[in-house]
XYZ file of C-alpha atoms in Angstrom:
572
model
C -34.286 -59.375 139.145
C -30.821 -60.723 138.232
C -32.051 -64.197 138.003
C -34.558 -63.048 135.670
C -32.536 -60.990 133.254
C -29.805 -64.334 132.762
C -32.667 -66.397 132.088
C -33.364 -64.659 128.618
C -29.653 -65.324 128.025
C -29.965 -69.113 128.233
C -31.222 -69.871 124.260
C -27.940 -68.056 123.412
C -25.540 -69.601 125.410
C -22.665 -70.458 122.639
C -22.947 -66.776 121.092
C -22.660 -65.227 124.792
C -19.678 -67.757 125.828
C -18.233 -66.661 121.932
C -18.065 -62.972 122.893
C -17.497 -63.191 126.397
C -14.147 -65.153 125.082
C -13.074 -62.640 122.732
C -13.802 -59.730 125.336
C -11.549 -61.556 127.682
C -9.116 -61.728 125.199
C -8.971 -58.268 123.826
C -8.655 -57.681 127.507
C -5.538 -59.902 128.494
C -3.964 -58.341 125.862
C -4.216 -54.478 126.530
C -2.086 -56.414 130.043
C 0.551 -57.682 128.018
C 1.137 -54.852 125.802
C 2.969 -52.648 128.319
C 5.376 -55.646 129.593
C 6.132 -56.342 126.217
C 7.311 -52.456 125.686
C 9.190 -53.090 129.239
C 10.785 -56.158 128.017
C 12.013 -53.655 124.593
C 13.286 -51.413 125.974
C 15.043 -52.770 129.526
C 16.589 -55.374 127.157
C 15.922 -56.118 123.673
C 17.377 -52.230 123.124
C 20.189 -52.076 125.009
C 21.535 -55.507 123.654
C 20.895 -53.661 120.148
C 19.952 -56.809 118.017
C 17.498 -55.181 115.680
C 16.679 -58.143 114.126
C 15.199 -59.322 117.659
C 13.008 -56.886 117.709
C 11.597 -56.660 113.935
C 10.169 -60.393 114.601
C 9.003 -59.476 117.925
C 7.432 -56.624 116.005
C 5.818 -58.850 113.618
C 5.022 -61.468 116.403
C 2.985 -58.623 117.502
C 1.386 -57.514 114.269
C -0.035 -61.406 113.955
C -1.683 -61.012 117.335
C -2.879 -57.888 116.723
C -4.632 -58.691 113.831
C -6.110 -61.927 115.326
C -7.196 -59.084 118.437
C -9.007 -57.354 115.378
C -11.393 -59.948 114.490
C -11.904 -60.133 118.231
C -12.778 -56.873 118.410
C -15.497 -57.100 115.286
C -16.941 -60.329 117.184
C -17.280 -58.230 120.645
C -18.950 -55.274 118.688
C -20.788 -56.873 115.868
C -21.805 -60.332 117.092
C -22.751 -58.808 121.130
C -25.163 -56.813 119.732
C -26.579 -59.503 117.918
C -26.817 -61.196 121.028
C -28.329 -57.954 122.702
C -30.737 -57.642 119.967
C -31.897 -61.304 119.962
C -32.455 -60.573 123.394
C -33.892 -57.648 123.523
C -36.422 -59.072 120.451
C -37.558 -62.428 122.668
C -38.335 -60.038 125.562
C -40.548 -58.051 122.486
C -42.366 -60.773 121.736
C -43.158 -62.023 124.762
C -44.494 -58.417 126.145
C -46.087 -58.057 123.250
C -47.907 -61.933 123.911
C -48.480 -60.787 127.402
C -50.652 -57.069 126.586
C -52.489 -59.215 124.629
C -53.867 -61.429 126.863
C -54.640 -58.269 130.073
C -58.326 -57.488 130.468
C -60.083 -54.592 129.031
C -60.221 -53.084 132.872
C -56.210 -52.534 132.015
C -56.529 -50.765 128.985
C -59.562 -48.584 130.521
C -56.428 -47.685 132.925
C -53.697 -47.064 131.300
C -52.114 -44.958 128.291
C -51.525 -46.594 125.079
C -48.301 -44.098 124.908
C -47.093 -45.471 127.858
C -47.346 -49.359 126.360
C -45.659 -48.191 123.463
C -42.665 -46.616 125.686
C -42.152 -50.328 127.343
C -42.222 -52.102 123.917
C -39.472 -49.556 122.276
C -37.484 -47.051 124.377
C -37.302 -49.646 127.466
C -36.743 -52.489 125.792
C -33.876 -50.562 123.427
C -32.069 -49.876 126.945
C -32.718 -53.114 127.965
C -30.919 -54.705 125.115
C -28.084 -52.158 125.146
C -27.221 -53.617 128.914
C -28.278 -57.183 127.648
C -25.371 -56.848 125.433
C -22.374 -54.661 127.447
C -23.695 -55.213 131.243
C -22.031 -58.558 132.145
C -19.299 -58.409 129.633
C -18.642 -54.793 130.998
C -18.875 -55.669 134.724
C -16.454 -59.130 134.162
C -13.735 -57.121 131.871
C -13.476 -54.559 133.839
C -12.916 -55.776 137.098
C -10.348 -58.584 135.436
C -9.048 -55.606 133.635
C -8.977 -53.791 137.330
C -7.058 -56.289 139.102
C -5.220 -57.682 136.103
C -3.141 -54.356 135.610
C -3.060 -53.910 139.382
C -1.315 -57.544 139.740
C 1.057 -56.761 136.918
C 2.014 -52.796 138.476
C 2.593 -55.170 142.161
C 5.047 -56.953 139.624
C 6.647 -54.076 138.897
C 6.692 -51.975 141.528
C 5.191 -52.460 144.682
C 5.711 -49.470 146.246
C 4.352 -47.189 143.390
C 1.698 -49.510 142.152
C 0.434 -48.871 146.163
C 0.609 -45.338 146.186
C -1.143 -45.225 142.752
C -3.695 -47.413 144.373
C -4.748 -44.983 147.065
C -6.818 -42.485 145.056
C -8.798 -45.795 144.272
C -11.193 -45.451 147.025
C -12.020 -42.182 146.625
C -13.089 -42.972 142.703
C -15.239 -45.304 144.178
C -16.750 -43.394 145.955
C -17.764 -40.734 143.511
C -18.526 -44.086 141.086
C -21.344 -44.779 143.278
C -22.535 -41.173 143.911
C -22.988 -40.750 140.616
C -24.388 -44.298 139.857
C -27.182 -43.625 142.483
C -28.340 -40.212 141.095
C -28.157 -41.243 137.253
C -30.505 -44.202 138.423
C -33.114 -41.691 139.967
C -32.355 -39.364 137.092
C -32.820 -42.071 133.991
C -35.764 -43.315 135.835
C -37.700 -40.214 135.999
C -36.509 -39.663 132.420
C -38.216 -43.088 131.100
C -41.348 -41.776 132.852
C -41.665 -37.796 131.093
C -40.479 -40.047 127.976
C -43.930 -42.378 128.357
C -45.914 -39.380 129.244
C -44.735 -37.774 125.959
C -45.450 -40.534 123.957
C -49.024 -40.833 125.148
C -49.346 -37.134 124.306
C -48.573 -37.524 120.929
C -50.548 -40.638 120.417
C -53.481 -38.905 121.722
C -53.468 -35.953 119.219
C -52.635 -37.937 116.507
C -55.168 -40.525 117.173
C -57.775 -37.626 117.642
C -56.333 -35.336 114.949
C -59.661 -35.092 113.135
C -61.311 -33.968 116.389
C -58.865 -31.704 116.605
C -59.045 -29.975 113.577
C -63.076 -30.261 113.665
C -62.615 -27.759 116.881
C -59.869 -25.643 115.797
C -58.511 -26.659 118.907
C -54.460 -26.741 117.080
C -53.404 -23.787 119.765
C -54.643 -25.981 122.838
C -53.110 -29.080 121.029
C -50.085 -27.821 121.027
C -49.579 -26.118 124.468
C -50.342 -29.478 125.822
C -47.872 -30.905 123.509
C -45.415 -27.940 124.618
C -46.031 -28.722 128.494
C -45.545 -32.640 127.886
C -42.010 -31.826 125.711
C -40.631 -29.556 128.169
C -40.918 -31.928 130.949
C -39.452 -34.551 128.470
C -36.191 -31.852 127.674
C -35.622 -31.021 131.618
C -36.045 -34.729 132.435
C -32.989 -35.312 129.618
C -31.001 -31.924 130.774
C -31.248 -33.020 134.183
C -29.504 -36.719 133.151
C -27.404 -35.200 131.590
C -26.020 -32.646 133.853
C -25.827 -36.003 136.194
C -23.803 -37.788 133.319
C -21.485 -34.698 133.168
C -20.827 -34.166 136.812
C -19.891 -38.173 136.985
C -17.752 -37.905 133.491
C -16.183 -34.683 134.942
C -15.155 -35.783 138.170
C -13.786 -38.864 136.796
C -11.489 -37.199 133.946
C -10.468 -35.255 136.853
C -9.684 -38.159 139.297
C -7.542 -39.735 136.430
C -5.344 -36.947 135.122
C -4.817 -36.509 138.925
C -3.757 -40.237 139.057
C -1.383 -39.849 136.107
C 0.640 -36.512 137.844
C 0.562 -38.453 140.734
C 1.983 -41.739 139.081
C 4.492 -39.081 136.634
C 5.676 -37.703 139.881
C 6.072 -40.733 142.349
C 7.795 -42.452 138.976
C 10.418 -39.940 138.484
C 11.006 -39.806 142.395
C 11.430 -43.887 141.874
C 14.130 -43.421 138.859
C 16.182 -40.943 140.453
C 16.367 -43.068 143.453
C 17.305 -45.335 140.915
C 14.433 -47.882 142.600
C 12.862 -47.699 139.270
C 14.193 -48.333 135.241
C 13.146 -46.374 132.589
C 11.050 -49.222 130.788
C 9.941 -49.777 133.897
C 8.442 -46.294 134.242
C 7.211 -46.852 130.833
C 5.222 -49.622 131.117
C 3.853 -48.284 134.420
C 2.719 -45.301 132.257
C 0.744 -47.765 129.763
C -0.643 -50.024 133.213
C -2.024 -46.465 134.517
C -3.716 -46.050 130.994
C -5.005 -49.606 131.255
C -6.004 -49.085 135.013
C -8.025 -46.274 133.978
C -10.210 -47.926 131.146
C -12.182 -50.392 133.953
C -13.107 -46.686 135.287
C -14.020 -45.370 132.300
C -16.109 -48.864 131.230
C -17.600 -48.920 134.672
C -18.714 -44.920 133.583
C -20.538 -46.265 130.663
C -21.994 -48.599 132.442
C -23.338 -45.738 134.719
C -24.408 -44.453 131.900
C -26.674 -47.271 130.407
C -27.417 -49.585 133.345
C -30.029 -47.066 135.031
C -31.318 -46.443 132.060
C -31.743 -50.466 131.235
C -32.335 -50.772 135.132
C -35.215 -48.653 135.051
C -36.435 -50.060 131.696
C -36.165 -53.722 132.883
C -37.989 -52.690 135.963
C -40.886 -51.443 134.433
C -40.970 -54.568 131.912
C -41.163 -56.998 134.833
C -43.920 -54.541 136.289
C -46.059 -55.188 133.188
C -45.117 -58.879 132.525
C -46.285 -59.615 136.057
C -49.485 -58.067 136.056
C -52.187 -60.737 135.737
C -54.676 -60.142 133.371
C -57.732 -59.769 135.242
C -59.265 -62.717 133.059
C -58.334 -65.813 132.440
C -58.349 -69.347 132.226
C -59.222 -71.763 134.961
C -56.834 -74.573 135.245
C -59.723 -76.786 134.330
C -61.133 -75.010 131.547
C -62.123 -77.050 128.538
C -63.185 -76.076 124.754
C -66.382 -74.865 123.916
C -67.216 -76.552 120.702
C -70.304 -75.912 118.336
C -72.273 -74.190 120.632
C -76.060 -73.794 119.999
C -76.857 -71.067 121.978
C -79.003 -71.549 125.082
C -77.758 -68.526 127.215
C -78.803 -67.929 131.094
C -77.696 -65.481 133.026
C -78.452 -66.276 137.125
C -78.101 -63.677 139.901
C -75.803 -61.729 137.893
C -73.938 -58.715 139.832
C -71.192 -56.542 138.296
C -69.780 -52.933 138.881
C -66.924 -51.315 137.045
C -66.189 -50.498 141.165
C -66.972 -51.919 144.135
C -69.702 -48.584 145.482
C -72.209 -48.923 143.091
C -73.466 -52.073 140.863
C -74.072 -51.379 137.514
C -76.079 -54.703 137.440
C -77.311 -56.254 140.207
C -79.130 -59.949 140.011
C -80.100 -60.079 136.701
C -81.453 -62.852 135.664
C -81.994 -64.182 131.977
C -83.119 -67.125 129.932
C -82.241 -66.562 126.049
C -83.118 -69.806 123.602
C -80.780 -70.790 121.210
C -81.546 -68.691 117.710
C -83.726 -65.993 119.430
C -83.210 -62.636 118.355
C -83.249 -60.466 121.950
C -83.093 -56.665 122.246
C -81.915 -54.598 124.890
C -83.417 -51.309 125.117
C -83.059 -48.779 127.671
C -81.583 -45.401 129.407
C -78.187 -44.808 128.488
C -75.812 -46.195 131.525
C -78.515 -48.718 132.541
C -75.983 -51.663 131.976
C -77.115 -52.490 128.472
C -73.453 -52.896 126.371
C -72.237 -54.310 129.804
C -74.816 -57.348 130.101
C -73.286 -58.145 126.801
C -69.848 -57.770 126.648
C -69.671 -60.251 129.803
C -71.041 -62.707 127.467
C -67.201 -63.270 125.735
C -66.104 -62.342 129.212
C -64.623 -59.067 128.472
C -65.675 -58.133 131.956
C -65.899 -60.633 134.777
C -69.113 -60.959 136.661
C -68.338 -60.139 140.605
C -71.286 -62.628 141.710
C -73.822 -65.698 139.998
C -73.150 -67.282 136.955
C -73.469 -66.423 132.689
C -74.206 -70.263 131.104
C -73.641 -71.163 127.213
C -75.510 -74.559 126.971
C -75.274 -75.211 129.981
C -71.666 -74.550 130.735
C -70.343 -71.986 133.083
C -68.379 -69.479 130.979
C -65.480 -68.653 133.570
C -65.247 -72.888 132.985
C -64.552 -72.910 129.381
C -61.280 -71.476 127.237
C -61.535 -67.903 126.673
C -60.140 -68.413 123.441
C -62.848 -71.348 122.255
C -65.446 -69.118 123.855
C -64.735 -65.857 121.783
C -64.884 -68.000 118.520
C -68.406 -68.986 119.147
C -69.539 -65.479 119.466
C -69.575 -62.465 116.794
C -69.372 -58.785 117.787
C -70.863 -55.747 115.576
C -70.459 -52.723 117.319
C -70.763 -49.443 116.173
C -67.436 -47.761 116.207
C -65.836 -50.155 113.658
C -62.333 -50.738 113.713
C -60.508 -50.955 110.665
C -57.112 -52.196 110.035
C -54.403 -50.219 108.050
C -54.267 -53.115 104.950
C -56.613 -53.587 102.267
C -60.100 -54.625 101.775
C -59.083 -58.269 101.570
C -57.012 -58.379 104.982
C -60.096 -56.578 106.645
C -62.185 -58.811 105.638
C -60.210 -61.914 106.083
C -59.858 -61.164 109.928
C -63.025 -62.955 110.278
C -61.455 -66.092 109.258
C -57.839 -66.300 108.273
C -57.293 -68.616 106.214
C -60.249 -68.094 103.773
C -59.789 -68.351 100.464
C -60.679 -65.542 98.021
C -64.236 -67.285 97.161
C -64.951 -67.191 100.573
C -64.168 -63.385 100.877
C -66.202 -62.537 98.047
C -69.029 -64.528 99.474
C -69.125 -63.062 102.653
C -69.085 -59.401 100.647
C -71.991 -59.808 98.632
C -74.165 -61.558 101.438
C -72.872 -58.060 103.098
C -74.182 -56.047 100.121
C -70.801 -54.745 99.662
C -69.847 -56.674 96.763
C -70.910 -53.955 93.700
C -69.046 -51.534 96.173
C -65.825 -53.659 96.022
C -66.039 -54.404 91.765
C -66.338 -50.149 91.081
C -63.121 -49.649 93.160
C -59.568 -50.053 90.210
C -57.911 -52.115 92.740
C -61.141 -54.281 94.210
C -59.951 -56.450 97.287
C -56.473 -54.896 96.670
C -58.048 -51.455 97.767
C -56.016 -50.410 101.295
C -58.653 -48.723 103.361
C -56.329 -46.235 105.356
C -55.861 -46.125 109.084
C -58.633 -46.912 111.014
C -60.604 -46.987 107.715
C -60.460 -43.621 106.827
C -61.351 -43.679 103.539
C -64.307 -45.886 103.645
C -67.849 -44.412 104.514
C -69.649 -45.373 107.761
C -71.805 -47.773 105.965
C -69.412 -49.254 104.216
C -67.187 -49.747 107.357
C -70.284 -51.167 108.646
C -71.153 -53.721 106.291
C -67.350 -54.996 106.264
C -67.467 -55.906 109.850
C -70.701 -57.776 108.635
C -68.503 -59.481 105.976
C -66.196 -60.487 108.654
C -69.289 -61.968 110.993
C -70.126 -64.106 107.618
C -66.824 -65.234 107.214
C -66.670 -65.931 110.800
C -69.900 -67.822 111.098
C -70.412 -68.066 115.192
C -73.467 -69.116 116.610
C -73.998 -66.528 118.673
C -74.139 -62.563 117.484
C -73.914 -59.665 119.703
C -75.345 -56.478 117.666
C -74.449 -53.557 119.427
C -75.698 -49.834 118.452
C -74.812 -51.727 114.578
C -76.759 -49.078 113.187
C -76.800 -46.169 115.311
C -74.465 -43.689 113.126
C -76.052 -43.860 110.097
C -78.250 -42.298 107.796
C -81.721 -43.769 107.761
C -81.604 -44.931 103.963
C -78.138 -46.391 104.474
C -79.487 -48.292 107.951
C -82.234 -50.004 106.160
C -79.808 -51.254 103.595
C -77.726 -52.395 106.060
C -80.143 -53.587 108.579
C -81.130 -56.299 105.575
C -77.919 -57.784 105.795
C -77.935 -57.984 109.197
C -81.595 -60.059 109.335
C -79.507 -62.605 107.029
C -76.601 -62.874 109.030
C -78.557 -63.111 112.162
C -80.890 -65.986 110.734
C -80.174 -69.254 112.795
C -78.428 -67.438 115.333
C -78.888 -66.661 119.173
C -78.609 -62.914 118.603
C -78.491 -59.981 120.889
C -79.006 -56.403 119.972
C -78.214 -53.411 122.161
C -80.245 -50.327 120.120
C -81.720 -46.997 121.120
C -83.266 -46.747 117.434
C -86.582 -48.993 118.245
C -87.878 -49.321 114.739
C -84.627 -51.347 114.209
C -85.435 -53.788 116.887
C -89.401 -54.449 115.994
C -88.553 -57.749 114.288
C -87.140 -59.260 117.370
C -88.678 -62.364 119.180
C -88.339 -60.963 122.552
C -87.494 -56.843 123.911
C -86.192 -56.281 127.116
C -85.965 -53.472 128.679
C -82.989 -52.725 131.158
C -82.749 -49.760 133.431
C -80.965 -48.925 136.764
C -83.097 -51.344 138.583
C -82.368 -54.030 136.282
C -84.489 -55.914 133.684
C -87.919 -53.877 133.906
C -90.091 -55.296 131.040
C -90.037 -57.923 128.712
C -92.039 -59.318 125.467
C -92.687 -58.526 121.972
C -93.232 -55.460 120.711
C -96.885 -55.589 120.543
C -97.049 -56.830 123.837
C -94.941 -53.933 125.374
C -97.011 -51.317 123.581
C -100.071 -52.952 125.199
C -98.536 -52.966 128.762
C -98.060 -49.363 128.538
C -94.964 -49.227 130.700
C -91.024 -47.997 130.096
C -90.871 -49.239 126.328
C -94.310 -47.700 125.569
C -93.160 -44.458 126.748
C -90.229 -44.892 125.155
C -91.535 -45.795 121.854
C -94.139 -42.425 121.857
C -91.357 -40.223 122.624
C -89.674 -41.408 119.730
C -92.595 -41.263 116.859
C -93.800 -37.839 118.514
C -89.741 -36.861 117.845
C -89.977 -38.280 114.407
């Protein structure tokens, strides 16, 4: 874990050594301070030479002000060096989420991704910064005023360093339960986030059910963990801060009373006593540092932990170390023996097998749950197949780069996503680097050109989160802007049309023919007038590919799709 953590230190070597300097600085001289008030006042006062003293005063004030700017680089430049730290680690968790499977994300809260990427990796940078500084200056610190009490006075600087163990021990009491306590904090903190991000995400649901009152006892239950988690690290923090004011004011009677034993013994002078006064200060400062570190480490502990947890889980998908690019692909597509289940009890698809030409438009119909949306989103390998073998031209998909794979194939699915910019950017994710021309192309082949020139701000226009204010079609025939822009070879069509209105599906369902001419295209539809057009229909149900052929030829055979089709005109 150590080992780990120093290696994000390494690109910031010269700005760590610069601070680390300064902090050992500042540190040597809070030492010197209190012999320099021993040396003033167990000579330079009795000898009474005032003038001594002035320029030893003003000796001071130079280094004091040089200890200033030291100061300003520990604070101001460290964190710097904690942020810069705490940003690479960003990035490359960020790089990393990107690249897991979509069996991850079926898994796991987005609230809980978002906790690692801000409130863990805050912590994280807060210890990046203080932690070994921290740890180094105050054990130098420790032992540095320790040697320089032995210099003084043995016998007092050994009684003072009895109650030592003792704050040790109650160091790592407390260290131990702020660790459990920070820990479980991180965790109601994730679990709170998700929360939120549900009911905001789903806030239109929401409303549409009245269902504010159940909303917000869930929210309640979710924040009340979060608030005892906090109390409870807190009431930790205060026990540990407590006990350790306590332990040094003790110290400091102890050290007051031993001391004034010591002077009227006359074993001890009174600048001397002083500066032993100042040392017992400085002694207690490496406590109170090593408190703060209490404080923060379990919390950056914790955070770090789950970061590594996340950064080392392999994305179920990936490239083989031979993989090589998949370049202008035609389109030839075989599936062979195909098996795949979202567990390991029951196959959702189990030897399918599948010859599609390049350019032939291919439905999928069938019950809902029969595989259909599954045998074709293992096409860009979004799932993995668990047996046989998915072919693009002949080439094994699991062979080829993921990445050079997923640019030869366009998805339209029915839920669209839309991103929180404008019309343009939306557009543009198709293919970014297109140049306006292009993006006004792509809209009118999309019929959404005269849509674009009524709005005051055209491209400009920003569509609202997730597309809010943009109709269903229109969402719809931007993501068939993008597939223009895009231009792959192979188009996956799935439920394109489902959601909308039947005037508004025809229009659209026009711009999908274009975009679909010259391509291998599949289509995943319950809607069967939408699909009549195709070259081949197959039918897919829970024992696997049923029935195929052209729509005449189903209707003739009288089977699944026949059925299927007079259930829907006798609806209609």
């Amino acid at each position: 874990m150590l080992r780990r953590f120093f290696a994000y230190y390494k690109p910031y070597k010269k700005l760590f050594t610069l601070t680390f300097a300064c902090a050992i600085f500042v540190a040597l001289l809070d030492l010197v301070f209190p012999l320099v008030v021993n040396q003033m006042v167990d000579t330079l006062l009795p000898q009474g030479n005032i003038s001594v003293i002035i320029w030893a005063c003003i000796a001071l004030f130079f280094i004091y002000i040089f200890n200033t700017g030291a100061h300003f680089v520990v604070t101001y430049w460290g964190h710097r060096l904690g942020i810069n730290i705490e940003t690479d680690m960003r990035d490359e968790l960020f790089d990393h989420v990107q690249r897991l499977s979509f069996t991850y994300y079926d898994n796991n809260k987005t609230g809980h991704l978002l906790s690692n990427l801000t409130n863990d990796l805050f912590e994280i940078g807060e210890v990046a910064h203080h932690g070994p500084e921290d740890v180094f200056i105050a054990c130098m610190t420790l032992f540095g005023s320790f040697g320089v009490m032995l210099y003084i006075n043995v016998k007092l600087a050994l009684l003072t360093f009895l109650i030592v163990p003792l704050l040790i021990l109650i160091i790592i009491y407390c260290h131990r339960r702020m660790t459990a306590a920070m820990k479980f904090m991180l965790k109601r903190m994730a679990d709170f986030n998700a929360r939120v991000e549900d009911t905001i995400g789903g806030i239109r649901l929401v409303q549409a059910f009245a269902n504010e009152k159940h909303e917000r006892k869930l929210f309640q239950r979710d924040n009340q963990n979060f608030k005892d988690a906090k109390i409870w690290s807190y009431r930790v923090m205060g026990l540990n801060n407590s006990l350790s004011y306590m332990m040094m004011r003790i110290m400091t009677l102890f050290v007051l009373l031993c001391g004034a034993y010591f002077i009227v013994q006359g074993e001890l002078s009174i600048g001397d006593f002083m500066a032993f006064i100042l040392l017992t200060n400085i002694f207690f400062r490496p406590i109170e540092k090593i408190n703060a570190i209490i404080e923060s480490y379990p919390k950056g502990y914790a955070g770090f932990k789950r970061y590594i947890a996340l950064l080392d889980t392999e994305p179920d998908i990936m490239d083989s170390p031979h993989a090589k690019p998949l370049d202008d692909a035609k389109g030839n597509i075989v599936y062979s023996g195909v098996r795949f289940g979202y567990d390991d009890e029951r196959p959702v698809l189990d030897g399918i097998d599948l010859f599609i030409k390049a350019g032939e438009t291919v439905a999928f119909v069938g019950p809902s749950g029969a595989g259909k949306t599954t045998l074709c989103s293992m096409l860009p390998r979004f799932y993995d197949i668990q047996d046989g073998a998915i072919t693009v031209d002949g080439e094994d998909i699991r062979d080829v780069q993921l990445s050079s794979l997923r640019r030869q194939i366009g998805i339209v699915q029915q839920d669209v996503f839309m991103f929180s910019g404008t019309l343009r950017d939306n557009i543009r994710y198709g293919k970014l680097d297109a140049a306006d021309d292009e993006v006004w192309e792509a809209a009118r082949r999309a019929e959404l050109e005269s849509f674009v020139k009524d709005l005051p701000e055209g491209l400009d226009t920003i569509v609202g989160e997730r597309g809010v204010k943009l109709s269903g079609g229109q969402k719809q025939r931007l993501s068939i802007a993008r597939m223009f822009l895009k231009n792959p070879p192979i188009l996956i069509l799935d439920e394109a049309t489902s959601a909308l209105d039947t005037e508004t599906e025809a229009s659209i369902q026009r711009s999908l023919y274009e975009l679909a001419e010259g391509r291998t295209t599949l289509i995943i539809a319950h809607r069967l007038a939408t699909i009549r057009h195709a070259d081949r229909i197959i039918v897919v149900t829970t024992e696997g590919i049923e029935e195929q052929g052209t729509h005449e030829e189903l209707l003739q055979y009288g089977g699944h799709y026949a059925n299927l089709h007079g259930a829907q005109h006798t609806y209609i």
